[in-house]
Coordinates of C-alpha atoms in Angstrom, one line a residue:
Chain A
M1 CA 15.9 12.9 -38.0
S2 CA 13.9 12.6 -41.1
A3 CA 11.6 15.4 -42.0
A4 CA 8.9 13.0 -43.2
T5 CA 8.1 11.5 -39.8
T6 CA 6.2 13.5 -37.2
P7 CA 7.9 13.3 -33.8
V8 CA 5.9 11.4 -31.2
L9 CA 6.5 14.1 -28.6
T10 CA 7.2 17.7 -29.3
V11 CA 7.7 20.4 -26.7
R12 CA 7.7 24.0 -27.9
H13 CA 8.7 27.2 -26.3
A14 CA 8.4 25.7 -22.8
R15 CA 8.6 28.3 -20.0
K16 CA 8.3 27.6 -16.3
R17 CA 9.0 29.9 -13.4
F18 CA 9.1 29.1 -9.7
G19 CA 8.8 32.4 -7.9
A20 CA 11.7 34.5 -9.1
V21 CA 13.6 31.6 -10.7
D22 CA 13.3 30.8 -14.4
A23 CA 13.5 27.1 -14.4
L24 CA 12.8 26.7 -18.1
K25 CA 13.4 29.5 -20.7
D26 CA 12.0 28.8 -24.1
V27 CA 13.0 25.1 -24.3
G28 CA 12.0 22.9 -27.3
L29 CA 12.4 19.2 -27.6
T30 CA 11.3 16.4 -29.9
A31 CA 11.3 12.7 -29.3
N32 CA 10.9 10.1 -32.1
A33 CA 9.6 6.6 -32.2
G34 CA 12.3 3.9 -31.9
E35 CA 14.8 6.4 -30.6
V36 CA 16.5 7.0 -27.3
L37 CA 16.8 10.7 -26.5
A38 CA 19.3 11.6 -23.7
L39 CA 18.3 14.7 -21.7
L40 CA 21.5 16.0 -20.2
G41 CA 22.5 18.8 -17.9
D42 CA 24.0 19.6 -14.6
N43 CA 22.0 19.7 -11.4
G44 CA 19.5 22.5 -11.6
A45 CA 19.8 22.8 -15.4
G46 CA 16.0 22.2 -15.7
K47 CA 15.9 18.5 -16.8
S48 CA 13.7 17.5 -13.9
T49 CA 11.4 20.5 -14.3
L50 CA 11.0 19.7 -18.0
I51 CA 10.2 16.1 -17.3
K52 CA 7.8 16.9 -14.6
C53 CA 5.9 19.2 -17.0
V54 CA 5.7 16.5 -19.6
S55 CA 4.6 13.9 -17.1
G56 CA 1.9 16.2 -15.5
V57 CA 3.5 16.8 -12.1
H58 CA 4.0 20.5 -13.0
E59 CA 2.2 22.6 -15.6
L60 CA 4.0 24.8 -18.1
D61 CA 3.5 28.5 -17.8
E62 CA 4.0 29.0 -21.5
G63 CA 4.6 26.8 -24.4
E64 CA 2.9 23.6 -25.7
I65 CA 3.2 19.9 -25.7
L66 CA 2.2 17.9 -28.8
I67 CA 1.7 14.2 -29.2
D68 CA 1.9 13.0 -32.8
G69 CA 1.6 16.7 -33.8
E70 CA -1.6 17.3 -31.9
P71 CA -1.5 19.7 -28.9
V72 CA -2.4 18.0 -25.7
A73 CA -3.3 19.5 -22.3
I74 CA -1.4 17.8 -19.5
H75 CA -2.7 19.0 -16.2
S76 CA -2.1 15.9 -14.1
P77 CA -0.1 12.7 -14.0
A78 CA -3.3 10.9 -15.0
A79 CA -3.7 13.2 -18.1
A80 CA -0.1 12.4 -19.1
R81 CA -0.8 8.7 -18.8
R82 CA -3.9 9.0 -20.9
A83 CA -1.9 10.8 -23.5
G84 CA 0.4 7.7 -23.6
I85 CA 3.3 9.1 -21.6
E86 CA 4.7 7.0 -18.7
T87 CA 7.4 8.1 -16.4
V88 CA 9.7 6.1 -14.1
Y89 CA 10.9 8.3 -11.3
Q90 CA 14.0 7.7 -9.3
D91 CA 11.9 6.4 -6.3
L92 CA 10.2 3.9 -8.8
A93 CA 6.7 4.3 -7.2
L94 CA 6.6 0.6 -6.4
F95 CA 4.6 -0.8 -3.6
D96 CA 6.9 -3.0 -1.5
N97 CA 3.9 -5.0 -0.1
L98 CA 2.5 -6.0 -3.5
T99 CA 3.7 -8.6 -6.0
P100 CA 5.1 -7.6 -9.4
A101 CA 1.8 -8.2 -11.1
Q102 CA -0.1 -6.3 -8.4
N103 CA 2.3 -3.4 -8.9
F104 CA 1.9 -3.5 -12.7
Y105 CA -1.8 -3.0 -12.5
C106 CA -2.1 -0.9 -9.3
G107 CA -4.4 2.0 -10.1
R108 CA -5.6 0.5 -13.4
E109 CA -6.7 -3.0 -12.3
I110 CA -8.4 -5.4 -14.6
A111 CA -11.7 -5.9 -12.9
F112 CA -15.4 -6.7 -13.4
P113 CA -18.3 -6.1 -13.8
S114 CA -17.8 -2.9 -15.8
W115 CA -21.2 -1.4 -14.7
L116 CA -19.9 -0.9 -11.2
P117 CA -17.8 2.1 -10.1
S118 CA -14.2 1.1 -10.6
G119 CA -13.4 0.8 -6.9
L120 CA -16.2 -1.6 -6.2
R121 CA -15.3 -4.0 -9.0
F122 CA -13.8 -7.4 -8.4
L123 CA -10.2 -8.1 -9.3
A124 CA -9.5 -10.3 -12.2
S125 CA -6.3 -11.5 -10.5
R126 CA -5.6 -14.4 -12.8
A127 CA -5.8 -12.3 -15.9
M128 CA -3.5 -9.7 -14.3
D129 CA -1.0 -12.3 -13.2
Q130 CA -0.9 -13.9 -16.6
N131 CA -0.6 -10.7 -18.5
A132 CA 2.1 -9.3 -16.3
A133 CA 4.0 -12.6 -16.5
E134 CA 3.9 -12.6 -20.3
I135 CA 5.1 -9.0 -20.4
I136 CA 8.0 -9.6 -18.0
D137 CA 8.9 -12.7 -20.0
R138 CA 8.8 -10.8 -23.3
L139 CA 11.1 -8.2 -21.8
K140 CA 13.4 -11.0 -20.6
V141 CA 13.3 -9.8 -17.1
R142 CA 14.1 -12.6 -14.6
L143 CA 12.5 -12.4 -11.2
P144 CA 13.2 -14.8 -8.4
R145 CA 9.6 -15.3 -7.6
F146 CA 6.5 -13.9 -9.3
D147 CA 4.2 -14.3 -6.3
A148 CA 6.4 -12.6 -3.7
P149 CA 6.1 -8.9 -2.7
V150 CA 8.7 -6.7 -4.4
A151 CA 10.1 -5.9 -1.0
L152 CA 12.1 -9.1 -1.4
M153 CA 13.7 -8.0 -4.7
S154 CA 17.0 -6.3 -5.5
G155 CA 17.4 -2.8 -6.7
G156 CA 17.9 -4.0 -10.3
Q157 CA 14.9 -6.2 -10.2
R158 CA 12.7 -3.5 -8.8
Q159 CA 14.0 -1.0 -11.4
A160 CA 13.2 -3.6 -14.1
I161 CA 9.7 -4.0 -12.8
A162 CA 9.1 -0.2 -12.8
V163 CA 10.6 0.1 -16.3
A164 CA 8.5 -2.8 -17.6
R165 CA 5.4 -1.3 -16.1
A166 CA 6.0 2.0 -17.8
A167 CA 6.9 0.3 -21.0
V168 CA 3.7 -1.6 -21.2
F169 CA 1.3 1.2 -20.4
A170 CA 3.2 3.8 -22.4
R171 CA 1.6 3.9 -25.8
K172 CA 4.0 6.7 -27.0
V173 CA 6.7 7.8 -24.7
V174 CA 8.7 6.3 -21.8
I175 CA 10.6 8.8 -19.6
L176 CA 13.3 7.3 -17.4
D177 CA 14.8 9.5 -14.6
E178 CA 18.3 8.2 -13.8
P179 CA 17.3 4.5 -14.0
T180 CA 20.8 3.3 -13.2
A181 CA 21.8 5.8 -10.5
A182 CA 21.3 3.4 -7.6
L183 CA 22.5 0.2 -9.4
G184 CA 25.7 -1.8 -9.5
L185 CA 27.5 -2.4 -12.7
R186 CA 25.9 -5.7 -13.7
E187 CA 22.3 -4.5 -12.8
S188 CA 22.9 -1.3 -14.7
R189 CA 23.8 -3.3 -17.8
K190 CA 20.6 -5.2 -17.6
V191 CA 18.5 -2.1 -17.4
L192 CA 20.3 -0.7 -20.4
D193 CA 19.5 -3.8 -22.3
L194 CA 15.9 -3.4 -21.3
I195 CA 15.9 0.1 -22.7
R196 CA 17.4 -1.1 -26.0
Q197 CA 14.5 -3.6 -26.2
L198 CA 11.9 -0.8 -25.7
R199 CA 13.6 1.1 -28.5
A200 CA 13.4 -1.9 -30.7
E201 CA 9.7 -2.1 -29.9
G202 CA 9.2 1.4 -31.3
K203 CA 8.7 3.5 -28.2
A204 CA 10.1 6.9 -27.9
I205 CA 12.4 7.0 -24.9
I206 CA 13.7 10.0 -23.0
L207 CA 16.6 9.1 -20.7
I208 CA 17.9 11.3 -18.0
T209 CA 21.3 10.3 -16.8
H210 CA 24.7 11.6 -15.6
N211 CA 26.5 8.6 -16.9
M212 CA 28.2 9.7 -20.2
E213 CA 29.3 6.1 -20.9
H214 CA 25.6 5.1 -21.1
V215 CA 24.8 8.2 -23.2
V216 CA 27.4 7.4 -25.8
E217 CA 26.5 3.7 -25.8
L218 CA 22.7 4.1 -26.0
A219 CA 21.5 7.5 -27.0
D220 CA 20.6 8.3 -30.6
R221 CA 20.4 12.0 -29.8
A222 CA 21.3 14.2 -26.9
V223 CA 19.7 17.4 -25.8
V224 CA 21.7 19.5 -23.3
L225 CA 20.1 22.0 -20.9
R226 CA 22.0 24.6 -18.9
Q227 CA 20.4 27.2 -16.6
G228 CA 17.0 26.5 -18.0
R229 CA 18.0 26.9 -21.7
K230 CA 18.7 24.4 -24.4
V231 CA 22.3 24.9 -25.2
G232 CA 22.9 22.1 -27.7
E233 CA 21.7 19.0 -29.5
L234 CA 23.8 16.4 -31.1
K235 CA 24.4 12.8 -31.8
P236 CA 26.6 11.4 -29.1
S237 CA 29.6 9.5 -30.0
R238 CA 33.0 8.7 -28.5
A239 CA 34.5 11.5 -30.5
N240 CA 32.2 14.3 -29.3
R241 CA 31.9 13.1 -25.8
Q242 CA 34.2 15.8 -24.4
K243 CA 32.2 18.4 -26.3
L244 CA 29.0 17.1 -24.6
V245 CA 30.6 17.4 -21.2
S246 CA 31.7 21.0 -21.8
M247 CA 28.2 21.9 -23.0
I248 CA 26.8 20.5 -19.8
V249 CA 29.2 22.3 -17.5
G250 CA 29.3 25.4 -19.7
A251 CA 33.0 25.6 -20.4
E252 CA 33.1 25.5 -24.1
A253 CA 36.8 25.3 -25.0
Chain B
M1 CA 22.6 -9.9 -26.1
D2 CA 19.8 -12.2 -25.1
Q3 CA 21.9 -13.6 -22.3
Q4 CA 22.7 -10.1 -21.1
S5 CA 19.1 -9.1 -21.0
D6 CA 18.2 -11.5 -18.1
I7 CA 17.7 -9.3 -15.1
A8 CA 19.3 -10.8 -12.1
S9 CA 19.5 -14.4 -13.3
G10 CA 22.1 -15.8 -11.0
P11 CA 25.1 -17.7 -12.1
Q12 CA 24.6 -21.4 -11.5
G13 CA 26.3 -23.2 -8.7
A14 CA 26.4 -20.5 -6.0
G15 CA 25.6 -23.2 -3.5
R16 CA 26.3 -21.6 -0.1
H17 CA 24.6 -18.4 -1.2
D18 CA 21.5 -20.4 -2.1
T19 CA 21.4 -22.1 1.3
T20 CA 21.6 -18.8 3.1
L21 CA 18.9 -17.4 0.9
S22 CA 16.6 -20.3 1.5
A23 CA 17.3 -20.0 5.3
V24 CA 16.2 -16.4 5.0
R25 CA 13.1 -17.4 3.1
L26 CA 12.3 -20.1 5.7
G27 CA 12.7 -17.5 8.4
L28 CA 10.2 -15.2 6.7
R29 CA 7.8 -18.0 6.2
L30 CA 8.0 -19.0 9.8
L31 CA 7.4 -15.4 10.8
S32 CA 4.3 -15.3 8.6
V33 CA 2.7 -18.3 10.2
G34 CA 4.2 -17.6 13.7
P35 CA 1.2 -16.1 15.4
L36 CA -1.0 -19.0 14.3
L37 CA 1.5 -21.6 15.5
I38 CA 1.9 -19.8 18.8
L39 CA -1.9 -19.7 19.2
I40 CA -2.2 -23.5 18.6
V41 CA 0.7 -24.3 20.9
L42 CA -0.8 -22.0 23.5
I43 CA -4.2 -23.8 23.3
L44 CA -2.7 -27.3 23.4
A45 CA -0.4 -26.4 26.3
I46 CA -3.1 -24.7 28.4
G47 CA -5.5 -27.6 27.5
M48 CA -3.0 -30.1 29.0
V49 CA -2.5 -28.1 32.2
T50 CA -6.1 -27.2 32.8
P51 CA -8.5 -29.9 31.6
N52 CA -11.5 -27.6 31.9
F53 CA -10.0 -25.2 29.3
L54 CA -11.1 -27.2 26.3
S55 CA -14.5 -28.2 27.6
P56 CA -17.3 -27.1 25.2
G57 CA -18.7 -24.7 27.8
N58 CA -15.4 -22.9 28.3
V59 CA -14.6 -22.8 24.6
S60 CA -18.0 -21.2 24.0
N61 CA -17.3 -18.8 26.8
I62 CA -14.0 -17.8 25.2
L63 CA -15.7 -17.2 21.9
A64 CA -18.4 -15.1 23.4
Q65 CA -15.8 -13.0 25.4
T66 CA -13.6 -12.6 22.3
A67 CA -16.4 -11.6 19.8
V68 CA -16.4 -7.9 20.6
I69 CA -12.6 -7.6 20.5
A70 CA -12.5 -9.6 17.3
I71 CA -15.2 -7.6 15.4
V72 CA -13.7 -4.2 16.4
A73 CA -10.1 -5.4 15.8
M74 CA -11.0 -6.4 12.2
G75 CA -12.1 -2.8 11.6
Q76 CA -8.9 -1.5 13.3
H77 CA -6.8 -3.7 11.1
L78 CA -8.0 -1.8 8.0
V79 CA -7.0 1.5 9.6
I80 CA -3.6 0.1 10.6
L81 CA -3.1 -1.2 7.0
T82 CA -3.1 2.4 5.9
R83 CA -0.5 3.3 8.5
G84 CA -3.2 4.8 10.7
I85 CA -4.6 4.1 14.2
D86 CA -8.1 4.5 15.6
L87 CA -8.1 5.3 19.3
S88 CA -11.8 6.1 19.4
V89 CA -13.2 2.6 18.9
G90 CA -13.9 1.9 22.7
A91 CA -15.6 5.2 23.3
N92 CA -17.4 5.0 20.0
L93 CA -18.8 1.6 21.0
A94 CA -19.9 3.0 24.4
L95 CA -21.7 5.9 22.7
A96 CA -23.3 3.5 20.3
T97 CA -24.7 1.3 23.1
V98 CA -26.1 4.4 24.9
I99 CA -27.7 5.6 21.7
G100 CA -29.1 2.1 21.3
G101 CA -30.5 2.3 24.8
L102 CA -32.1 5.7 24.0
A103 CA -33.5 4.3 20.8
Y104 CA -35.0 1.4 22.7
R105 CA -36.9 3.7 25.0
W106 CA -38.3 5.4 21.9
A107 CA -39.2 2.3 20.0
D108 CA -39.1 -1.4 20.9
S109 CA -37.8 -2.4 17.5
A110 CA -34.7 -4.5 17.1
V111 CA -34.2 -3.1 13.6
I112 CA -34.3 0.6 14.7
V113 CA -32.1 0.0 17.8
M114 CA -29.6 -2.0 15.7
L115 CA -29.5 0.6 13.0
A116 CA -29.1 3.4 15.6
M117 CA -26.0 1.7 17.0
V118 CA -24.4 0.8 13.7
L119 CA -25.0 4.2 12.2
S120 CA -23.8 6.0 15.3
G121 CA -20.5 4.0 15.0
A122 CA -20.1 4.7 11.3
A123 CA -20.8 8.4 11.8
V124 CA -18.1 8.7 14.4
G125 CA -15.8 6.9 12.0
A126 CA -16.7 9.3 9.2
V127 CA -15.9 12.3 11.5
N128 CA -12.5 10.7 12.2
G129 CA -11.7 10.1 8.6
I130 CA -12.9 13.4 7.2
V131 CA -11.2 15.5 9.8
Y132 CA -8.0 13.5 9.4
V133 CA -7.9 13.7 5.6
F134 CA -9.5 17.0 4.8
G135 CA -8.2 18.8 8.0
R136 CA -4.8 17.8 6.6
L137 CA -3.7 16.3 10.0
P138 CA -0.2 14.8 9.9
H139 CA -1.4 11.7 11.8
P140 CA -4.8 10.2 12.8
F141 CA -3.6 9.8 16.4
I142 CA -4.8 13.2 17.6
I143 CA -8.2 13.3 15.9
T144 CA -9.1 9.8 17.1
L145 CA -7.9 10.7 20.6
A146 CA -10.2 13.7 20.5
T147 CA -13.2 11.7 19.4
L148 CA -12.4 9.2 22.1
S149 CA -12.9 11.9 24.6
I150 CA -15.9 13.4 22.8
C151 CA -17.7 10.1 22.5
R152 CA -17.1 9.1 26.1
G153 CA -18.4 12.5 27.2
L154 CA -21.4 12.4 24.9
A155 CA -22.2 8.8 26.1
L156 CA -22.1 10.0 29.7
Q157 CA -24.2 13.0 28.9
F158 CA -26.8 11.1 27.0
A159 CA -27.0 8.5 29.7
I160 CA -27.9 11.3 32.1
G161 CA -26.1 9.9 35.1
H162 CA -26.9 6.2 34.6
T163 CA -24.1 3.8 34.4
T164 CA -26.4 1.3 32.7
M165 CA -29.5 1.7 30.6
R166 CA -31.2 -1.6 31.0
G167 CA -33.2 -3.3 28.3
M168 CA -32.6 -4.3 24.7
P169 CA -35.0 -5.7 22.1
E170 CA -35.4 -9.5 22.2
A171 CA -33.6 -10.1 18.9
I172 CA -30.5 -8.1 19.9
A173 CA -30.3 -10.1 23.2
T174 CA -30.4 -13.2 21.1
I175 CA -27.7 -12.1 18.8
G176 CA -25.4 -11.0 21.6
G177 CA -26.2 -13.6 24.3
A178 CA -27.7 -16.8 23.0
S179 CA -26.1 -19.8 21.3
T180 CA -26.9 -22.0 18.4
F181 CA -25.6 -25.6 18.6
G182 CA -23.3 -24.6 21.4
V183 CA -21.7 -21.8 19.3
P184 CA -22.4 -18.3 20.6
N185 CA -24.4 -16.3 18.1
S186 CA -22.0 -13.5 18.5
F187 CA -19.4 -15.6 16.8
F188 CA -21.6 -15.9 13.7
V189 CA -21.5 -12.2 13.6
V190 CA -17.7 -12.4 13.8
F191 CA -17.7 -14.7 10.8
A192 CA -20.1 -12.6 8.8
V193 CA -18.0 -9.4 9.4
A194 CA -14.8 -11.4 8.6
A195 CA -16.3 -12.8 5.4
V196 CA -17.4 -9.3 4.2
L197 CA -14.0 -7.8 5.0
V198 CA -12.0 -10.6 3.3
V199 CA -14.0 -10.0 0.1
L200 CA -13.5 -6.3 0.3
A201 CA -9.8 -6.5 1.1
K202 CA -8.7 -9.4 -1.1
A203 CA -11.2 -9.6 -4.0
M204 CA -12.2 -6.0 -4.7
V205 CA -10.3 -3.2 -6.3
W206 CA -11.0 -1.0 -3.3
G207 CA -9.1 -3.4 -1.0
R208 CA -6.1 -3.5 -3.3
W209 CA -6.1 0.3 -3.1
I210 CA -6.1 0.1 0.7
Y211 CA -3.0 -2.0 0.5
A212 CA -1.4 0.4 -2.0
V213 CA -2.1 3.4 0.2
G214 CA -0.6 1.6 3.1
G215 CA 2.4 0.4 1.1
K216 CA 3.4 3.7 -0.3
P217 CA 1.1 6.7 -0.1
D218 CA 3.1 8.9 -2.6
A219 CA 3.1 6.2 -5.2
A220 CA -0.6 5.6 -4.7
V221 CA -1.2 9.3 -5.6
Q222 CA 1.1 9.0 -8.6
M223 CA -0.8 5.9 -9.8
G224 CA -4.1 7.8 -9.6
I225 CA -5.6 6.0 -6.7
P226 CA -8.2 8.1 -4.8
V227 CA -6.1 8.1 -1.6
R228 CA -8.4 10.4 0.4
G229 CA -11.5 8.4 -0.2
V230 CA -9.6 5.2 0.6
L231 CA -8.4 6.7 3.9
V232 CA -11.8 8.0 4.9
S233 CA -13.4 4.7 4.1
T234 CA -11.1 2.7 6.5
Y235 CA -12.2 5.0 9.4
V236 CA -15.8 4.6 8.4
I237 CA -15.5 0.8 8.4
S238 CA -13.6 0.9 11.7
G239 CA -16.4 2.9 13.2
L240 CA -19.0 0.6 11.6
C241 CA -17.3 -2.4 13.3
A242 CA -17.4 -0.5 16.6
G243 CA -21.1 -0.1 16.0
I244 CA -21.6 -3.8 15.3
G245 CA -19.5 -4.6 18.4
A246 CA -21.9 -2.4 20.3
V247 CA -24.9 -4.5 19.1
V248 CA -23.2 -7.7 20.3
L249 CA -22.1 -6.3 23.7
A250 CA -25.5 -4.6 24.3
G251 CA -27.2 -7.8 23.4
R252 CA -25.1 -9.9 25.7
T253 CA -25.6 -7.7 28.6
Q254 CA -29.1 -6.5 27.6
A255 CA -28.0 -2.9 28.4
G256 CA -26.2 0.1 27.1
S257 CA -23.6 1.8 29.2
P258 CA -21.3 4.9 28.8
L259 CA -18.6 2.8 30.6
Y260 CA -18.4 0.0 28.0
G261 CA -15.4 -0.5 25.8
N262 CA -12.9 0.9 28.2
L263 CA -9.4 0.3 26.8
L264 CA -11.0 -1.5 23.9
E265 CA -8.8 0.6 21.6
L266 CA -5.7 -1.0 23.2
D267 CA -7.1 -4.5 23.0
T268 CA -7.9 -4.2 19.3
I269 CA -4.6 -2.6 18.4
A270 CA -2.8 -5.3 20.4
A271 CA -4.9 -8.0 18.7
V272 CA -3.9 -6.7 15.2
I273 CA -0.2 -6.5 16.1
I274 CA -0.1 -9.8 18.0
G275 CA -1.9 -11.5 15.1
G276 CA 1.0 -10.6 12.8
A277 CA 0.0 -7.5 10.9
S278 CA 2.6 -4.8 10.5
F279 CA 2.4 -1.6 12.4
L280 CA 4.2 0.1 9.6
G281 CA 1.2 -0.4 7.3
G282 CA 0.5 -2.3 4.1
R283 CA 0.9 -5.8 5.7
G284 CA -1.8 -7.9 7.3
H285 CA -5.1 -9.5 6.8
V286 CA -8.4 -10.2 8.6
G287 CA -7.0 -13.5 9.9
H288 CA -4.3 -11.6 11.8
A289 CA -6.9 -9.6 13.7
L290 CA -8.9 -12.8 14.4
I291 CA -5.9 -14.7 15.6
G292 CA -4.7 -11.8 17.8
A293 CA -8.2 -11.4 19.3
I294 CA -8.5 -15.1 20.1
M295 CA -5.0 -15.1 21.5
I296 CA -5.9 -12.3 23.9
G297 CA -9.2 -14.1 24.8
V298 CA -7.3 -17.4 25.4
I299 CA -4.7 -15.9 27.6
R300 CA -7.2 -14.0 29.7
N301 CA -9.4 -17.1 30.1
A302 CA -6.5 -19.4 30.9
L303 CA -5.0 -17.1 33.5
N304 CA -8.4 -16.8 35.0
L305 CA -8.8 -20.6 35.2
L306 CA -5.3 -20.9 36.6
G307 CA -6.2 -18.3 39.3
V308 CA -3.5 -15.9 38.1
N309 CA -4.4 -12.3 39.1
I310 CA -5.5 -9.7 36.6
F311 CA -2.3 -7.7 36.9
F312 CA -0.3 -10.5 35.6
Q313 CA -2.7 -10.9 32.7
M314 CA -1.9 -7.3 31.7
I315 CA 1.8 -8.0 32.0
A316 CA 1.6 -11.1 29.9
I317 CA -0.3 -9.4 27.1
G318 CA 2.2 -6.5 27.2
L319 CA 5.1 -8.9 26.8
I320 CA 3.4 -10.6 23.9
I321 CA 3.0 -7.3 22.2
V322 CA 6.7 -6.7 22.5
I323 CA 7.5 -10.1 21.0
A324 CA 5.1 -9.4 18.1
V325 CA 6.6 -6.0 17.3
E326 CA 10.1 -7.5 17.4
G327 CA 8.9 -10.1 15.0
D328 CA 7.9 -7.3 12.7
V329 CA 11.3 -5.7 13.0
L330 CA 12.9 -9.1 12.3
R331 CA 10.8 -9.6 9.2
N332 CA 12.0 -6.2 7.8
H333 CA 15.6 -7.2 8.5
L334 CA 15.2 -10.6 6.8
E335 CA 13.6 -8.9 3.8
A336 CA 16.5 -6.5 3.5
R337 CA 18.8 -9.5 3.6
A338 CA 16.9 -11.3 0.9
R339 CA 17.0 -8.1 -1.2
S340 CA 20.7 -7.6 -1.1
M341 CA 21.3 -11.3 -1.8
H342 CA 19.2 -11.1 -5.0
A343 CA 21.4 -8.1 -6.0
G344 CA 24.5 -10.2 -5.3
Q345 CA 23.1 -12.9 -7.6
G346 CA 22.4 -10.5 -10.4

């Protein structure tokens, strides 16, 4: 991490309580442009809570979130999106009954005329189809058919659509919550390649995964959480892989 | 690296795999045009057995009898798209005709009477939608069942013991009962409603949101779609369609009645499902409601002409509903097949 560049995303002194449970205790985090940051931890370590706070599903009790060094208030998923943060949750939030292009633009349709309230505008379907096709092409995602509902597509293809959608609308940060958990070997590989490509395009990527192979292969940095605290941060490599695992499970040998 | 990046590009030459996949796709395509095919075959077959069936007079008769079901079913279809159901449409329509009858006693103005009926329908729809959404009910079944009962009761109350309230303004009688060039005017109303709803559902952002809410409500919330407003709007439109149906029916019979629209909720739900929309939400279009409504009209008319008793008509329509729902199940099954085959390709 060079000191000269401002991190795209900074989380400082994050605290979150659910009733009597401290889900996050003074956690800090930075994510840089063109970098994959792996967020690691066992179940219940606080990864999901932290991610949900950054993506606007939960609100932090204490602490602050900065984008490009400027504090931002993230009270809702829409606010996070406005701040340039897109999240791909495990359930993908795809609409089975809509086509890839319709999924891409759902909730932020290209429509006219602009003087009408957004719901009453008319869909610019051709523009949306073309743009989505270009993006999907650029990211080298192959879909069997572009005009079919995504219900007909495989897990990997659906994952790719969700990641591509997030990538396109995220101006700053893409958060991926276990993007390969439900995929076979070959489809996982393709999603990893897609993540590489997003990194090359200069996005800051936060990757949550349990797959240490993927972490070592892809992540530029790893942050480990345990019981709501940050317990370590290092550059993953084959050599320190075992150390990462012990940090995660809390059995430092 | 570039080669690796292709998501799910299949290795070439998986011949048998491709054949099965195209078979699955063909099956899906057949299912999507199935209801229309069945309707056409039905019409041709009945036409051959009973020559009178395709006579202009009888066709016009079928259209007139189908108009009310068609109009109300198109509204019902929007509700079903969002995974809902509107059980109140029949009683809503009856109440609207009674309110129309009352309005007519107060003022012999087609505009006022028509507005009274349409607004009454929309108001009941608004109650359905608002109580369902803001009352945080788990499903619209109960609230629309409640308004079914309330509307029927109000209609009987307002009609003060009359089963019919005779008299409607001339213009409304013309809309509901007269024909232009042999086509019942009521069917022009059907086309007008269909045209408006097609534009709403397919060309406007609001319509896309209706499909999104029906497809995956949680995701719709995450994507920032105003889910509550979308839901309420579908019930308002369904009620509005019941009100328009009331205008047509009151016009055709030149009367209002608290007994109108009995079991219309079942006819309209049946029409939407028979026409090929999915009961699971998110799938379907206005054409499905129209095809289903016409199919019900054709079957009733044909069985009448053939002298088959009314009990058998009910059985026939019930059987067709079963077939339609199984078609929906088969569609989901085939889609799952297609999905796993794409994964195998990848």
